[in-house]
Tab-separated table of C-alpha atoms in Angstrom:
chain	number	residue	atom	x	y	z
C	1	UNK	CA	-0.249	-0.300	-0.042
C	2	UNK	CA	1.776	3.433	-1.185
C	3	UNK	CA	0.663	6.809	-0.063
C	4	UNK	CA	-0.317	9.532	-2.236
C	5	UNK	CA	3.002	11.496	-0.143
C	6	UNK	CA	5.252	7.978	-0.182
C	7	UNK	CA	4.739	8.310	-4.489
C	8	UNK	CA	5.755	12.347	-5.134
C	9	UNK	CA	8.481	11.658	-2.341
C	10	UNK	CA	10.932	9.774	-5.422
C	11	UNK	CA	9.993	12.302	-8.145
C	12	UNK	CA	10.185	15.510	-6.041
C	13	UNK	CA	13.319	14.949	-4.522
C	14	UNK	CA	14.952	14.077	-7.884
C	15	UNK	CA	12.899	17.447	-9.909
C	16	UNK	CA	14.589	19.461	-6.819
C	17	UNK	CA	18.245	18.169	-7.523
C	18	UNK	CA	17.584	19.118	-11.087
C	19	UNK	CA	16.397	22.547	-10.524
C	20	UNK	CA	20.025	23.646	-8.188
C	21	UNK	CA	21.494	22.406	-11.023
C	22	UNK	CA	19.665	24.600	-12.735
C	23	UNK	CA	20.308	28.271	-10.713
C	24	UNK	CA	23.725	26.662	-11.274
C	25	UNK	CA	24.091	26.673	-14.441
C	26	UNK	CA	21.720	30.233	-14.720
C	27	UNK	CA	24.610	31.408	-12.106
C	28	UNK	CA	27.250	30.615	-14.118
C	29	UNK	CA	26.388	31.867	-16.897
C	30	UNK	CA	25.796	35.021	-15.704
C	31	UNK	CA	28.802	35.184	-13.902
C	32	UNK	CA	30.764	34.919	-17.008
C	33	UNK	CA	28.410	37.282	-18.631
C	34	UNK	CA	28.866	39.894	-16.157
C	35	UNK	CA	32.992	39.036	-16.385
C	36	UNK	CA	32.490	40.138	-20.407
C	37	UNK	CA	31.084	43.107	-19.648
C	38	UNK	CA	34.256	44.399	-18.980
C	39	UNK	CA	36.329	43.109	-22.308
C	40	UNK	CA	35.811	45.876	-24.809
C	41	UNK	CA	39.656	46.124	-26.678
C	42	UNK	CA	39.213	44.029	-28.941
C	43	UNK	CA	42.728	42.330	-29.646
C	44	UNK	CA	41.346	40.446	-26.255
C	45	UNK	CA	38.095	39.049	-28.433
C	46	UNK	CA	38.138	36.362	-30.134
C	47	UNK	CA	40.798	35.387	-27.357
C	48	UNK	CA	38.748	35.873	-24.599
C	49	UNK	CA	35.111	34.451	-26.527
C	50	UNK	CA	38.014	30.725	-27.671
C	51	UNK	CA	38.760	30.946	-23.569
C	52	UNK	CA	35.024	31.586	-22.669
C	53	UNK	CA	33.396	29.221	-24.494
C	54	UNK	CA	36.283	26.148	-23.597
C	55	UNK	CA	35.887	26.769	-19.800
C	56	UNK	CA	32.027	26.956	-19.784
C	57	UNK	CA	31.914	23.633	-22.173
C	58	UNK	CA	34.480	22.127	-18.555
C	59	UNK	CA	32.210	23.320	-16.679
C	60	UNK	CA	29.312	22.484	-17.669
C	61	UNK	CA	29.602	18.953	-17.906
C	62	UNK	CA	30.869	18.884	-14.533
C	63	UNK	CA	27.848	20.254	-12.929
C	64	UNK	CA	25.474	17.810	-15.092
C	65	UNK	CA	28.306	14.984	-13.915
C	66	UNK	CA	27.886	15.815	-10.419
C	67	UNK	CA	24.418	16.123	-10.883
C	68	UNK	CA	23.279	12.264	-12.450
C	69	UNK	CA	25.916	10.577	-9.356
C	70	UNK	CA	24.095	12.475	-7.151
C	71	UNK	CA	20.447	11.762	-8.680
C	72	UNK	CA	21.744	7.791	-8.610
C	73	UNK	CA	22.986	7.945	-4.865
C	74	UNK	CA	19.673	9.575	-3.943
C	75	UNK	CA	17.431	7.480	-5.961
C	76	UNK	CA	18.982	4.525	-4.949
C	77	UNK	CA	18.400	5.058	-0.595
C	78	UNK	CA	14.642	6.476	-1.059
C	79	UNK	CA	13.311	5.271	-3.723
C	80	UNK	CA	13.984	1.678	-1.629
C	81	UNK	CA	13.234	3.436	1.093
C	82	UNK	CA	9.631	4.031	-0.175
C	83	UNK	CA	9.358	1.299	-1.857
C	84	UNK	CA	9.415	-1.494	0.483
C	85	UNK	CA	7.567	0.930	3.447
C	86	UNK	CA	4.820	0.184	1.116
C	87	UNK	CA	5.529	-3.062	0.224
C	88	UNK	CA	5.755	-4.276	4.755
C	89	UNK	CA	2.728	-2.507	4.645
C	90	UNK	CA	0.415	-5.230	2.792
C	91	UNK	CA	1.196	-7.844	5.514
C	92	UNK	CA	-1.665	-6.764	7.236
C	93	UNK	CA	-3.645	-8.545	4.025
C	94	UNK	CA	-1.740	-11.347	3.655
C	95	UNK	CA	-2.030	-12.405	7.727
C	96	UNK	CA	-5.901	-11.267	7.295
C	97	UNK	CA	-6.860	-13.714	4.596
C	98	UNK	CA	-3.798	-16.575	5.867
C	99	UNK	CA	-1.579	-16.143	3.125
C	100	UNK	CA	1.472	-16.831	3.439
C	101	UNK	CA	3.920	-13.299	2.839
C	102	UNK	CA	7.337	-13.027	1.357
C	103	UNK	CA	9.718	-10.322	2.558
C	104	UNK	CA	11.211	-8.306	0.008
C	105	UNK	CA	14.176	-9.081	0.983
C	106	UNK	CA	13.128	-12.919	-0.439
C	107	UNK	CA	11.259	-11.359	-3.288
C	108	UNK	CA	13.586	-12.219	-6.312
C	109	UNK	CA	11.068	-11.693	-8.673
C	110	UNK	CA	10.722	-7.855	-7.870
C	111	UNK	CA	14.021	-6.716	-6.286
C	112	UNK	CA	15.485	-8.032	-9.744
C	113	UNK	CA	11.992	-5.462	-11.233
C	114	UNK	CA	13.504	-2.428	-8.813
C	115	UNK	CA	17.113	-2.562	-9.685
C	116	UNK	CA	15.691	-2.485	-13.598
C	117	UNK	CA	13.297	0.166	-13.385
C	118	UNK	CA	16.113	2.271	-10.799
C	119	UNK	CA	19.092	1.321	-14.291
C	120	UNK	CA	16.523	3.226	-17.107
C	121	UNK	CA	15.352	5.794	-15.234
C	122	UNK	CA	18.808	6.869	-14.940
C	123	UNK	CA	19.572	5.906	-18.215
C	124	UNK	CA	16.564	8.183	-18.560
C	125	UNK	CA	17.792	11.303	-17.029
C	126	UNK	CA	21.120	10.637	-18.823
C	127	UNK	CA	19.138	10.960	-21.980
C	128	UNK	CA	17.520	14.291	-20.584
C	129	UNK	CA	20.758	16.148	-19.206
C	130	UNK	CA	22.315	15.215	-22.633
C	131	UNK	CA	19.597	16.567	-24.692
C	132	UNK	CA	19.656	20.385	-23.074
C	133	UNK	CA	18.466	23.705	-23.527
C	134	UNK	CA	16.559	26.312	-23.850
C	135	UNK	CA	13.679	28.839	-25.925
C	136	UNK	CA	13.898	31.690	-27.271
C	137	UNK	CA	11.494	33.497	-30.077
C	138	UNK	CA	9.263	29.626	-30.508
C	139	UNK	CA	13.592	28.655	-31.070
C	140	UNK	CA	15.368	25.705	-29.299
C	141	UNK	CA	18.992	26.662	-28.532
C	142	UNK	CA	20.975	24.069	-26.781
C	143	UNK	CA	22.298	25.347	-23.918
C	144	UNK	CA	26.439	25.710	-25.479
C	145	UNK	CA	24.982	27.252	-28.532
C	146	UNK	CA	23.085	29.480	-26.452
C	147	UNK	CA	26.023	30.978	-23.975
C	148	UNK	CA	28.101	31.435	-27.244
C	149	UNK	CA	24.809	33.524	-28.743
C	150	UNK	CA	25.074	35.690	-25.482
C	151	UNK	CA	28.325	35.796	-25.213
C	152	UNK	CA	28.816	37.530	-28.518
C	153	UNK	CA	25.647	39.880	-27.478
C	154	UNK	CA	27.520	40.789	-24.580
C	155	UNK	CA	30.982	41.634	-26.304
C	156	UNK	CA	29.602	43.181	-29.376
C	157	UNK	CA	26.246	45.267	-27.600
C	158	UNK	CA	28.115	46.412	-25.313
C	159	UNK	CA	31.187	47.138	-26.513
C	160	UNK	CA	29.888	49.215	-29.823
C	161	UNK	CA	27.442	51.317	-27.184
C	162	UNK	CA	23.998	49.405	-29.384
C	163	UNK	CA	23.892	48.615	-25.363
C	164	UNK	CA	25.227	49.464	-21.819
C	165	UNK	CA	25.601	46.702	-19.670
C	166	UNK	CA	22.893	46.786	-16.862
C	167	UNK	CA	20.348	46.905	-20.250
C	168	UNK	CA	22.437	43.531	-21.897
C	169	UNK	CA	22.140	42.131	-18.051
C	170	UNK	CA	17.939	42.230	-18.131
C	171	UNK	CA	17.664	41.474	-21.126
C	172	UNK	CA	19.830	38.306	-20.970
C	173	UNK	CA	18.468	37.827	-17.201
C	174	UNK	CA	15.700	38.116	-18.346
C	175	UNK	CA	15.083	35.456	-21.673
C	176	UNK	CA	16.877	32.600	-18.909
C	177	UNK	CA	14.580	32.594	-16.615
C	178	UNK	CA	11.613	33.332	-18.866
C	179	UNK	CA	12.740	29.514	-20.522
C	180	UNK	CA	14.282	28.007	-18.293
C	181	UNK	CA	16.626	25.029	-18.854
C	182	UNK	CA	14.621	22.777	-20.356
C	183	UNK	CA	14.552	19.237	-22.194
C	184	UNK	CA	13.625	18.950	-26.243
C	185	UNK	CA	12.923	15.247	-27.402
C	186	UNK	CA	13.999	16.316	-31.197
C	187	UNK	CA	11.785	13.679	-32.779
C	188	UNK	CA	8.471	14.858	-31.570
C	189	UNK	CA	9.841	18.435	-31.076
C	190	UNK	CA	8.273	18.559	-27.385
C	191	UNK	CA	10.056	20.242	-24.968
C	192	UNK	CA	9.411	21.091	-20.671
C	193	UNK	CA	11.717	22.960	-18.269
C	194	UNK	CA	14.674	20.047	-16.686
C	195	UNK	CA	12.918	19.551	-13.235
C	196	UNK	CA	9.138	18.651	-15.139
C	197	UNK	CA	11.013	15.963	-17.023
C	198	UNK	CA	13.449	14.448	-14.653
C	199	UNK	CA	9.721	14.194	-12.128
C	200	UNK	CA	7.846	12.517	-14.507
C	201	UNK	CA	10.304	10.215	-15.744
C	202	UNK	CA	10.987	9.278	-12.153
C	203	UNK	CA	7.153	8.462	-11.265
C	204	UNK	CA	7.243	6.554	-14.953
C	205	UNK	CA	9.509	3.654	-13.110
C	206	UNK	CA	7.751	4.413	-9.616
C	207	UNK	CA	4.583	3.431	-11.248
C	208	UNK	CA	6.115	0.175	-13.339
C	209	UNK	CA	6.881	-1.094	-8.999
C	210	UNK	CA	4.413	0.279	-7.365
C	211	UNK	CA	1.716	-1.704	-10.393
C	212	UNK	CA	3.566	-4.905	-10.427
C	213	UNK	CA	3.638	-4.704	-6.406
C	214	UNK	CA	-0.448	-4.474	-6.283
C	215	UNK	CA	-0.603	-6.919	-8.589
C	216	UNK	CA	1.290	-9.405	-7.740
C	217	UNK	CA	-1.034	-8.935	-4.010
C	218	UNK	CA	-3.965	-9.363	-5.674
C	219	UNK	CA	-2.616	-13.110	-7.418
C	220	UNK	CA	-1.280	-14.298	-4.093
C	221	UNK	CA	-4.753	-13.344	-2.347
C	222	UNK	CA	-6.801	-14.174	-4.219
C	223	UNK	CA	-8.378	-10.729	-4.832
C	224	UNK	CA	-9.764	-9.715	-8.324
C	225	UNK	CA	-10.838	-5.969	-6.519
C	226	UNK	CA	-8.764	-2.842	-5.935
C	227	UNK	CA	-9.942	0.141	-3.979
C	228	UNK	CA	-8.437	3.153	-6.117
C	229	UNK	CA	-7.188	6.096	-3.639
C	230	UNK	CA	-8.984	9.494	-3.812
C	231	UNK	CA	-8.449	13.178	-2.272
C	232	UNK	CA	-10.673	16.591	-2.370
C	233	UNK	CA	-8.237	18.123	-4.742
C	234	UNK	CA	-8.481	14.744	-7.727
C	235	UNK	CA	-9.524	17.003	-11.048
C	236	UNK	CA	-13.049	16.634	-11.852
C	237	UNK	CA	-12.530	13.580	-14.121
C	238	UNK	CA	-11.016	11.814	-11.299
C	239	UNK	CA	-13.311	12.619	-8.836
C	240	UNK	CA	-16.307	10.638	-10.828
C	241	UNK	CA	-14.285	7.597	-9.302
C	242	UNK	CA	-11.980	7.854	-7.378
C	243	UNK	CA	-11.971	6.014	-2.951
C	244	UNK	CA	-14.097	2.756	-4.842
C	245	UNK	CA	-14.276	-0.808	-5.612
C	246	UNK	CA	-13.636	-1.546	-8.705
C	247	UNK	CA	-12.204	-5.006	-10.471
C	248	UNK	CA	-9.071	-5.120	-12.869
C	249	UNK	CA	-11.029	-4.364	-16.130
C	250	UNK	CA	-13.415	-1.947	-14.443
C	251	UNK	CA	-9.688	-0.174	-13.291
C	252	UNK	CA	-9.280	-0.124	-17.183
C	253	UNK	CA	-12.821	0.876	-18.351
C	254	UNK	CA	-13.740	3.239	-16.208
C	255	UNK	CA	-10.991	4.673	-14.445
C	256	UNK	CA	-8.787	4.881	-17.438
C	257	UNK	CA	-5.431	2.874	-16.502
C	258	UNK	CA	-3.225	3.075	-19.228
C	259	UNK	CA	-4.284	5.707	-20.465
C	260	UNK	CA	-1.724	9.133	-20.185
C	261	UNK	CA	-5.101	11.249	-18.427
C	262	UNK	CA	-6.325	7.877	-16.383
C	263	UNK	CA	-5.890	6.172	-13.203
C	264	UNK	CA	-2.381	6.756	-13.098
C	265	UNK	CA	-1.659	8.493	-15.910
C	266	UNK	CA	0.604	12.057	-16.084
C	267	UNK	CA	0.665	13.755	-12.910
C	268	UNK	CA	-2.092	11.925	-11.479
C	269	UNK	CA	-0.728	10.553	-8.263
C	270	UNK	CA	-3.817	7.969	-7.269
C	271	UNK	CA	-3.154	4.959	-6.517
C	272	UNK	CA	-5.391	1.625	-6.332
C	273	UNK	CA	-4.362	-1.308	-3.886
C	274	UNK	CA	-6.626	-4.993	-3.247
C	275	UNK	CA	-9.746	-5.239	-1.805
C	276	UNK	CA	-10.125	-8.328	0.708
C	277	UNK	CA	-14.266	-9.175	0.354
C	278	UNK	CA	-15.070	-9.506	4.489
C	279	UNK	CA	-12.083	-9.197	6.097
C	280	UNK	CA	-10.532	-5.130	3.753
C	281	UNK	CA	-12.678	-2.180	4.943
C	282	UNK	CA	-13.736	0.854	2.814
C	283	UNK	CA	-11.279	3.959	2.785
C	284	UNK	CA	-14.011	6.092	2.244
C	285	UNK	CA	-18.088	5.733	2.689
C	286	UNK	CA	-20.287	6.260	0.085
C	287	UNK	CA	-21.707	8.902	2.429
C	288	UNK	CA	-18.000	10.165	2.530
C	289	UNK	CA	-16.999	10.121	-0.799
C	290	UNK	CA	-20.201	11.745	-1.884
C	291	UNK	CA	-19.288	14.792	0.288
C	292	UNK	CA	-16.320	14.524	-1.214
C	293	UNK	CA	-17.411	14.871	-4.258
C	294	UNK	CA	-19.243	17.719	-4.134
C	295	UNK	CA	-16.557	20.029	-2.891
C	296	UNK	CA	-14.038	19.279	-5.463
C	297	UNK	CA	-17.771	21.110	-7.171
C	298	UNK	CA	-17.593	24.515	-4.704
C	299	UNK	CA	-16.548	27.182	-6.734
C	300	UNK	CA	-14.956	30.080	-5.120
C	301	UNK	CA	-14.459	34.122	-6.253
C	302	UNK	CA	-11.061	35.986	-6.473
C	303	UNK	CA	-10.472	39.204	-8.899
C	304	UNK	CA	-13.705	38.151	-11.046
C	305	UNK	CA	-13.201	35.086	-11.467
C	306	UNK	CA	-14.486	31.579	-9.770
C	307	UNK	CA	-12.709	28.380	-9.053
C	308	UNK	CA	-12.852	24.686	-8.248
C	309	UNK	CA	-10.733	23.764	-6.214
C	310	UNK	CA	-8.577	21.865	-9.017
C	311	UNK	CA	-8.323	24.908	-11.567
C	312	UNK	CA	-7.728	26.377	-7.887
C	313	UNK	CA	-4.711	23.970	-6.859
C	314	UNK	CA	-3.483	24.857	-10.985
C	315	UNK	CA	-3.834	28.289	-10.181
C	316	UNK	CA	-2.052	28.354	-6.723
C	317	UNK	CA	0.697	26.111	-9.248
C	318	UNK	CA	1.269	28.811	-11.217
C	319	UNK	CA	1.462	31.709	-8.610
C	320	UNK	CA	4.585	28.845	-7.141
C	321	UNK	CA	6.391	28.826	-10.688
C	322	UNK	CA	5.683	32.845	-11.092
C	323	UNK	CA	7.148	33.024	-7.165
C	324	UNK	CA	10.340	30.776	-8.721
C	325	UNK	CA	10.818	32.837	-12.107
C	326	UNK	CA	11.531	35.717	-9.714
C	327	UNK	CA	13.576	34.420	-7.212
C	328	UNK	CA	16.044	32.953	-9.721
C	329	UNK	CA	15.791	36.813	-11.506
C	330	UNK	CA	16.093	38.482	-8.617
C	331	UNK	CA	19.545	35.893	-7.589
C	332	UNK	CA	20.613	36.566	-11.065
C	333	UNK	CA	20.995	39.973	-11.264
C	334	UNK	CA	22.700	39.742	-7.848
C	335	UNK	CA	25.353	37.953	-9.754
C	336	UNK	CA	25.441	39.951	-12.692
C	337	UNK	CA	25.546	43.573	-10.553
C	338	UNK	CA	22.887	44.719	-11.903
C	339	UNK	CA	21.525	48.307	-11.113
C	340	UNK	CA	19.940	48.191	-7.403
C	341	UNK	CA	16.934	50.310	-8.876
C	342	UNK	CA	16.391	47.098	-11.524
C	343	UNK	CA	16.613	44.475	-8.699
C	344	UNK	CA	14.220	46.986	-6.170
C	345	UNK	CA	12.215	46.389	-8.265
C	346	UNK	CA	12.265	42.946	-9.142
C	347	UNK	CA	12.037	42.534	-5.951
C	348	UNK	CA	8.613	44.856	-6.177
C	349	UNK	CA	7.153	42.129	-7.889
C	350	UNK	CA	7.659	39.416	-5.716
C	351	UNK	CA	6.135	40.595	-2.730
C	352	UNK	CA	3.489	41.536	-5.203
C	353	UNK	CA	3.431	38.087	-6.294
C	354	UNK	CA	3.245	36.322	-2.632
C	355	UNK	CA	0.283	38.660	-1.428
C	356	UNK	CA	-0.930	37.523	-4.364
C	357	UNK	CA	-1.033	33.755	-3.167
C	358	UNK	CA	-1.813	34.724	0.090
C	359	UNK	CA	-5.216	36.357	-0.160
C	360	UNK	CA	-5.860	33.649	-3.206
C	361	UNK	CA	-5.084	30.474	-1.457
C	362	UNK	CA	-7.332	32.894	1.731
C	363	UNK	CA	-9.872	32.702	-0.138
C	364	UNK	CA	-10.076	29.450	-1.680
C	365	UNK	CA	-9.422	27.370	2.212
C	366	UNK	CA	-6.362	26.137	0.786
C	367	UNK	CA	-2.923	25.825	2.714
C	368	UNK	CA	0.245	27.907	1.640
C	369	UNK	CA	2.399	25.156	0.477
C	370	UNK	CA	5.399	28.177	0.103
C	371	UNK	CA	8.209	24.411	-0.360
C	372	UNK	CA	7.595	24.341	-3.801
C	373	UNK	CA	8.980	27.906	-4.162
C	374	UNK	CA	12.189	26.825	-2.668
C	375	UNK	CA	14.642	24.624	-3.900
C	376	UNK	CA	16.611	22.807	-0.567
C	377	UNK	CA	19.962	23.046	0.178
C	378	UNK	CA	20.213	26.238	-1.360
């Protein structure tokens, strides 16, 4: 049995590792651009440019490798702990129906699957870090290529007087943070921020393992019934089927198991677990589920607009992302020694966003989740 919080731990932890990588990478770019803003002699230009490109490429690979090494160690430790805890909770079901429970340490097939999935997930993360870049004016540019463009523009624009350094810095910071470090799938053209891509890759692997555990449990416990978890901020389409008992086929037909928009699909943290008739107790009564569903339909007004609970959580995530971007801009402007007035303007915008976030959360009856804004380890 796995809780929603358990399922979020591994992908969220590794997503934060990628957010740290992004911050370190952007800070390194701005540090180098700040240095380039002081190069004015044309004789220095070409040698300096080549030196900076070589130095950046070396440092960039070091940052990537450090992030991958940390991801390897972190994922193994946290992954195994989360799986072990969820697996151990199911022992009660086995005892209740008189079936022998096989400890995780003796479940060779599952251990092999866990190892395979971990290796595949780390390989996916490595592939993601090998295809990073920025989206600027609708075009995707590799990290190294975009840095080269920024360096050239800064050296030329500042030295020729097209832009003063502070204007060039603000433009660069806005471009970097508006895009964020992104992963692109060249075949499809799809791109996501690096933390989103890694979170999805890790969650896909986790789903493989947890589904294997629950399906094996059901087979060993001789049941074809499963209970789906429930939570009050479910999207409307999921709120219709959450918390109820289904056969495996009904999980597919009714809940959309196996589909991107269904149970255990993209951005879904619902899960299912075996249900033993005559032994298991439902986590939610029909009356409780009816109240939960009605709550998902409730609307609250803010700023002349009405929001359901799910829409409100989506709006809060958007405001949290905006605050993260604003925090990045403040940090990068400071790193680049921007004018204090520009830093103050950005700080005021950040304060205004937080005030909106705080007021919105209060109006919706939802808790603030500022931990989503701050990246641990900084």
